[in-house]
Tab-separated table of C-alpha atoms and ligand atoms in Angstrom:
chain	number	residue	atom	x	y	z
A	65	MET	CA	3.821	16.478	-15.471
A	66	ARG	CA	4.776	16.190	-11.812
A	67	ARG	CA	7.424	13.646	-10.939
A	68	LYS	CA	6.366	11.329	-8.155
A	69	MET	CA	8.265	11.239	-4.883
A	70	VAL	CA	8.494	8.895	-1.915
A	71	VAL	CA	9.932	10.095	1.382
A	72	GLY	CA	10.771	7.740	4.230
A	73	ASN	CA	10.254	9.255	7.668
A	74	TRP	CA	12.162	7.009	10.043
A	75	LYS	CA	10.965	8.974	13.090
A	76	MET	CA	12.900	7.923	16.221
A	77	ASN	CA	13.868	4.488	14.946
A	78	GLY	CA	17.054	2.779	13.870
A	79	SER	CA	20.553	1.859	14.976
A	80	ILE	CA	23.832	1.895	13.104
A	81	LYS	CA	23.480	-1.814	12.403
A	82	GLN	CA	19.801	-1.714	11.406
A	83	ASN	CA	20.335	1.352	9.232
A	84	GLU	CA	23.171	-0.336	7.418
A	85	ILE	CA	20.960	-3.264	6.455
A	86	LEU	CA	18.058	-0.998	5.512
A	87	LEU	CA	20.148	1.391	3.424
A	88	GLN	CA	21.897	-1.456	1.642
A	89	GLY	CA	18.479	-2.863	0.784
A	90	LEU	CA	17.305	0.499	-0.508
A	91	ILE	CA	20.415	1.120	-2.579
A	92	ALA	CA	20.051	-2.269	-4.266
A	93	GLY	CA	16.264	-2.118	-4.572
A	94	LEU	CA	15.984	1.419	-5.939
A	95	ARG	CA	19.083	1.414	-8.147
A	96	ASP	CA	17.173	0.990	-11.417
A	97	LEU	CA	14.265	3.285	-10.616
A	98	HIS	CA	14.861	6.582	-12.392
A	99	ASP	CA	11.381	7.998	-12.876
A	100	ALA	CA	10.631	9.164	-9.333
A	101	ASP	CA	12.501	10.839	-6.470
A	102	PHE	CA	13.382	9.019	-3.259
A	103	VAL	CA	14.387	10.501	0.082
A	104	VAL	CA	15.026	9.103	3.565
A	105	CYS	CA	14.711	11.381	6.591
A	106	THR	CA	16.726	9.858	9.404
A	107	PRO	CA	17.208	10.819	13.056
A	108	TYR	CA	19.951	13.463	13.389
A	109	PRO	CA	22.740	11.150	14.615
A	110	TYR	CA	22.417	8.944	11.547
A	111	ILE	CA	22.525	11.626	8.884
A	112	GLY	CA	26.285	11.162	8.525
A	113	GLN	CA	25.774	7.440	8.063
A	114	ALA	CA	23.122	8.103	5.416
A	115	GLN	CA	25.499	10.480	3.673
A	116	ALA	CA	28.356	7.981	3.713
A	117	MET	CA	26.200	5.185	2.338
A	118	LEU	CA	23.889	7.043	-0.061
A	119	GLN	CA	26.378	9.329	-1.769
A	120	GLY	CA	26.360	8.550	-5.481
A	121	SER	CA	23.060	6.666	-5.258
A	122	ASN	CA	19.660	7.850	-6.504
A	123	ILE	CA	18.430	8.255	-2.918
A	124	ALA	CA	18.582	11.641	-1.208
A	125	TRP	CA	18.640	12.097	2.562
A	126	GLY	CA	17.327	14.645	4.978
A	127	ALA	CA	16.204	15.418	8.514
A	128	GLN	CA	12.888	15.417	10.343
A	129	ASN	CA	13.165	18.883	11.833
A	130	LEU	CA	15.556	21.797	12.247
A	131	CYS	CA	15.969	24.900	14.366
A	132	SER	CA	14.948	28.169	12.762
A	133	ALA	CA	17.967	30.002	14.197
A	134	LYS	CA	21.313	30.049	12.411
A	135	ASP	CA	23.477	29.369	15.482
A	136	GLY	CA	23.840	30.364	19.099
A	137	ALA	CA	23.116	29.344	22.673
A	138	LEU	CA	20.331	26.876	21.890
A	139	THR	CA	21.158	23.675	23.721
A	140	GLY	CA	19.933	20.603	21.908
A	141	ALA	CA	19.038	22.368	18.674
A	142	VAL	CA	20.340	21.666	15.168
A	143	ALA	CA	20.935	24.532	12.740
A	144	PRO	CA	19.870	24.380	9.077
A	145	SER	CA	23.468	24.860	7.885
A	146	MET	CA	24.516	21.763	9.851
A	147	LEU	CA	22.120	19.664	7.782
A	148	VAL	CA	23.568	21.132	4.606
A	149	ASP	CA	27.069	20.272	5.893
A	150	TYR	CA	26.000	16.637	5.906
A	151	GLY	CA	24.562	16.703	2.416
A	152	CYS	CA	20.883	16.872	3.358
A	153	THR	CA	18.620	18.143	0.616
A	154	HIS	CA	15.238	17.838	2.363
A	155	VAL	CA	13.741	18.407	5.796
A	156	ILE	CA	10.299	17.559	7.156
A	157	ILE	CA	8.566	20.597	8.660
A	158	GLY	CA	5.479	20.727	10.870
A	159	HIS	CA	4.881	16.988	11.188
A	160	SER	CA	1.783	16.290	13.277
A	161	GLU	CA	3.896	14.548	15.937
A	162	ARG	CA	5.981	17.717	16.298
A	163	ARG	CA	2.803	19.770	16.472
A	164	ALA	CA	1.114	17.486	19.013
A	165	LEU	CA	4.046	16.352	21.171
A	166	PHE	CA	6.589	19.160	20.890
A	167	ASN	CA	4.400	22.274	20.847
A	168	GLU	CA	5.021	23.094	17.195
A	169	THR	CA	2.627	25.823	16.072
A	170	ASP	CA	1.800	27.395	12.717
A	171	ASP	CA	4.220	30.188	13.640
A	172	THR	CA	7.174	27.999	14.607
A	173	ALA	CA	6.594	25.680	11.649
A	174	ALA	CA	6.553	28.697	9.319
A	175	ALA	CA	9.820	29.963	10.801
A	176	ARG	CA	11.446	26.563	10.279
A	177	PHE	CA	10.053	26.366	6.761
A	178	ASN	CA	11.690	29.675	5.929
A	179	ALA	CA	14.967	28.742	7.626
A	180	ALA	CA	15.129	25.602	5.491
A	181	LEU	CA	14.608	27.567	2.285
A	182	GLU	CA	17.258	30.098	3.260
A	183	VAL	CA	19.976	27.446	3.211
A	184	GLY	CA	18.635	25.736	0.092
A	185	LEU	CA	16.932	22.796	1.791
A	186	ILE	CA	13.603	21.610	0.383
A	187	PRO	CA	11.001	21.689	3.148
A	188	ILE	CA	8.400	18.936	3.160
A	189	PHE	CA	5.562	20.805	4.826
A	190	CYS	CA	2.981	18.646	6.624
A	191	MET	CA	-0.689	19.450	7.114
A	192	GLY	CA	-3.610	17.412	8.363
A	193	GLU	CA	-6.689	17.228	10.540
A	194	SER	CA	-7.535	15.068	13.555
A	195	ARG	CA	-10.382	12.577	13.616
A	196	GLU	CA	-12.534	14.974	15.639
A	197	GLU	CA	-11.846	17.791	13.218
A	198	ARG	CA	-12.807	15.618	10.255
A	199	ASP	CA	-15.952	14.428	11.995
A	200	SER	CA	-16.890	18.054	12.633
A	201	ASP	CA	-16.312	18.879	8.969
A	202	TRP	CA	-13.343	21.094	9.763
A	203	THR	CA	-10.815	19.432	7.461
A	204	ASP	CA	-10.759	22.264	4.938
A	205	TYR	CA	-10.527	24.863	7.654
A	206	ILE	CA	-7.584	23.159	9.428
A	207	VAL	CA	-5.625	22.245	6.308
A	208	GLY	CA	-6.393	25.645	4.771
A	209	ARG	CA	-5.148	27.437	7.887
A	210	GLN	CA	-1.926	25.419	7.937
A	211	LEU	CA	-1.291	26.048	4.252
A	212	ASP	CA	-2.093	29.746	4.623
A	213	SER	CA	0.411	30.022	7.466
A	214	ILE	CA	3.086	29.579	4.809
A	215	ILE	CA	1.516	31.322	1.830
A	216	ARG	CA	0.407	34.405	3.761
A	217	ARG	CA	3.851	34.955	5.208
A	218	PHE	CA	6.077	34.108	2.306
A	219	GLY	CA	3.902	34.195	-0.804
A	220	PRO	CA	3.121	31.298	-3.162
A	221	GLU	CA	6.566	31.506	-4.843
A	222	VAL	CA	8.156	29.608	-1.953
A	223	LEU	CA	6.220	26.553	-3.048
A	224	LYS	CA	8.456	26.340	-6.116
A	225	ASN	CA	11.138	24.977	-3.792
A	226	ALA	CA	8.980	23.050	-1.359
A	227	VAL	CA	6.942	19.869	-1.167
A	228	LEU	CA	3.554	19.667	0.566
A	229	ALA	CA	2.289	16.646	2.457
A	230	TYR	CA	-1.256	15.877	3.515
A	231	GLU	CA	-1.139	13.643	6.564
A	232	PRO	CA	-4.495	13.128	8.289
A	233	LEU	CA	-3.654	12.538	11.958
A	234	TRP	CA	-6.099	9.652	12.211
A	235	ALA	CA	-4.200	7.777	9.512
A	236	VAL	CA	-0.661	8.418	10.817
A	237	GLY	CA	0.716	5.513	12.816
A	238	ALA	CA	-2.668	3.800	12.565
A	239	ASP	CA	-3.894	0.927	10.464
A	240	GLU	CA	-6.317	3.072	8.613
A	241	PRO	CA	-5.116	4.968	5.578
A	242	ALA	CA	-7.339	7.584	4.024
A	243	THR	CA	-9.216	6.101	1.112
A	244	PRO	CA	-7.833	7.239	-2.239
A	245	GLU	CA	-10.966	9.353	-2.661
A	246	GLN	CA	-10.555	11.022	0.732
A	247	ALA	CA	-6.908	11.772	-0.049
A	248	GLN	CA	-7.766	13.109	-3.502
A	249	GLU	CA	-10.467	15.371	-2.105
A	250	VAL	CA	-8.034	17.112	0.278
A	251	HIS	CA	-5.158	17.184	-2.230
A	252	ASP	CA	-7.508	18.819	-4.707
A	253	PHE	CA	-8.535	21.329	-2.044
A	254	ILE	CA	-4.857	22.135	-1.341
A	255	ARG	CA	-3.970	22.528	-5.004
A	256	LYS	CA	-6.981	24.758	-5.677
A	257	ARG	CA	-6.088	26.926	-2.704
A	258	VAL	CA	-2.569	27.406	-4.071
A	259	ALA	CA	-4.104	28.069	-7.496
A	260	ARG	CA	-6.043	31.004	-6.078
A	261	CYS	CA	-2.609	32.647	-5.689
A	262	ASP	CA	-0.784	31.193	-8.683
A	263	THR	CA	-2.047	28.571	-11.106
A	264	GLY	CA	1.396	27.695	-12.476
A	265	ILE	CA	2.843	27.011	-9.045
A	266	ALA	CA	-0.262	25.031	-8.087
A	267	ALA	CA	0.111	22.848	-11.165
A	268	ASN	CA	3.722	22.035	-10.329
A	269	VAL	CA	3.841	21.698	-6.540
A	270	ARG	CA	4.047	18.131	-5.353
A	271	ILE	CA	1.559	17.065	-2.711
A	272	LEU	CA	2.457	13.814	-0.952
A	273	TYR	CA	0.010	11.696	0.994
A	274	GLY	CA	1.084	10.269	4.362
A	275	GLY	CA	-0.603	7.964	6.855
A	276	SER	CA	-0.465	4.165	6.751
A	277	VAL	CA	0.957	3.959	3.229
A	278	ARG	CA	1.800	0.317	2.503
A	279	PRO	CA	2.845	-1.698	-0.547
A	280	HIS	CA	-0.744	-2.922	-1.041
A	281	ASN	CA	-2.392	0.515	-0.957
A	282	ALA	CA	0.284	2.636	-2.665
A	283	ALA	CA	-1.011	2.079	-6.197
A	284	SER	CA	-4.552	3.208	-5.464
A	285	LEU	CA	-3.388	6.234	-3.473
A	286	PHE	CA	-0.658	7.318	-5.897
A	287	GLY	CA	-3.054	6.708	-8.784
A	288	MET	CA	-5.206	9.665	-7.775
A	289	PRO	CA	-4.687	12.730	-9.978
A	290	ASP	CA	-3.448	15.068	-7.234
A	291	VAL	CA	-1.473	12.571	-5.136
A	292	ASP	CA	2.163	12.893	-6.137
A	293	GLY	CA	3.643	10.188	-3.953
A	294	GLY	CA	3.945	9.386	-0.278
A	295	LEU	CA	5.444	10.297	3.055
A	296	VAL	CA	5.944	6.912	4.638
A	297	GLY	CA	6.587	6.137	8.307
A	298	ARG	CA	6.549	2.523	9.464
A	299	ALA	CA	6.810	0.985	6.012
A	300	SER	CA	10.005	2.982	5.397
A	301	LEU	CA	11.855	0.989	8.071
A	302	VAL	CA	11.937	-2.228	6.085
A	303	ALA	CA	13.420	-2.385	2.583
A	304	GLU	CA	10.981	-5.144	1.590
A	305	LYS	CA	8.114	-2.696	2.180
A	306	PHE	CA	9.673	0.603	1.139
A	307	VAL	CA	11.061	-0.614	-2.176
A	308	PRO	CA	7.679	-1.828	-3.538
A	309	ILE	CA	6.116	1.525	-2.590
A	310	CYS	CA	8.889	3.278	-4.504
A	311	GLU	CA	8.326	0.932	-7.442
A	312	VAL	CA	4.698	2.030	-7.574
A	313	ALA	CA	5.760	5.678	-7.628
A	314	ASN	CA	8.292	4.964	-10.344
A	315	GLY	CA	5.468	3.647	-12.552
B	505	PGA	P1	2.947	5.944	9.008
B	505	PGA	O1	3.528	7.410	9.301
B	505	PGA	O2	3.292	5.617	7.581
B	505	PGA	O3	3.642	5.055	9.987
B	505	PGA	O4	1.459	6.020	9.228
B	505	PGA	C1	3.478	8.411	8.326
B	505	PGA	C2	4.141	9.676	8.813
B	505	PGA	O5	3.972	10.045	9.965
B	505	PGA	O6	4.872	10.347	8.058
């Protein structure tokens, strides 16, 4: 039985003051929920604040990216070990905004994925197709290629310590979530593709859905057999929205 998980992706939002209010709301709101896992992925400068406030709570914290190199002359980059220093347990890898706006490719995402694993961070690996790709019936091809970029390089075993996320680009930052059936169809495709390599790993790997998850649609999405929770953007910025989504995941 896979334990459900909800990850908040704050993207480039927040301030010390706003974060304080949000994290206080999450600590209070999630305190009694013990049947699912909760994570917030903050902008780099606020990871220390998340650590200070969330230590001892049932909420983990992480980052939204990392550099695949260990250290060196890489101005502006953040090494995996630095995230570990600040108590991060998770890191988002290959988000569609990184792919579209920051030239992330299958190769660079795979390198970051591996760098995360090497320091013991759990990568949350994002995959998803654009509207045009879906309309052209390319969803399986795109998502399959992205998934294979990890499995081909590192083998299916790495998925024992990773989380997958299906995030259709047309649903991210939009007002149009995938229907539960659309999400289920792709999650099922992903799980079956992992199962071709290893059925045990496929049965256990968590596949989150992301893209316009809200309190009112979380139950129908998370109720699908292969949807193991959510990767939540906008609704993770307000405790009054994030907490109810986590309550759904908690069951
Ligand atoms: P959204 O973003 O919930 O604001 O659609 C999801 C994501 O990008 O992870």
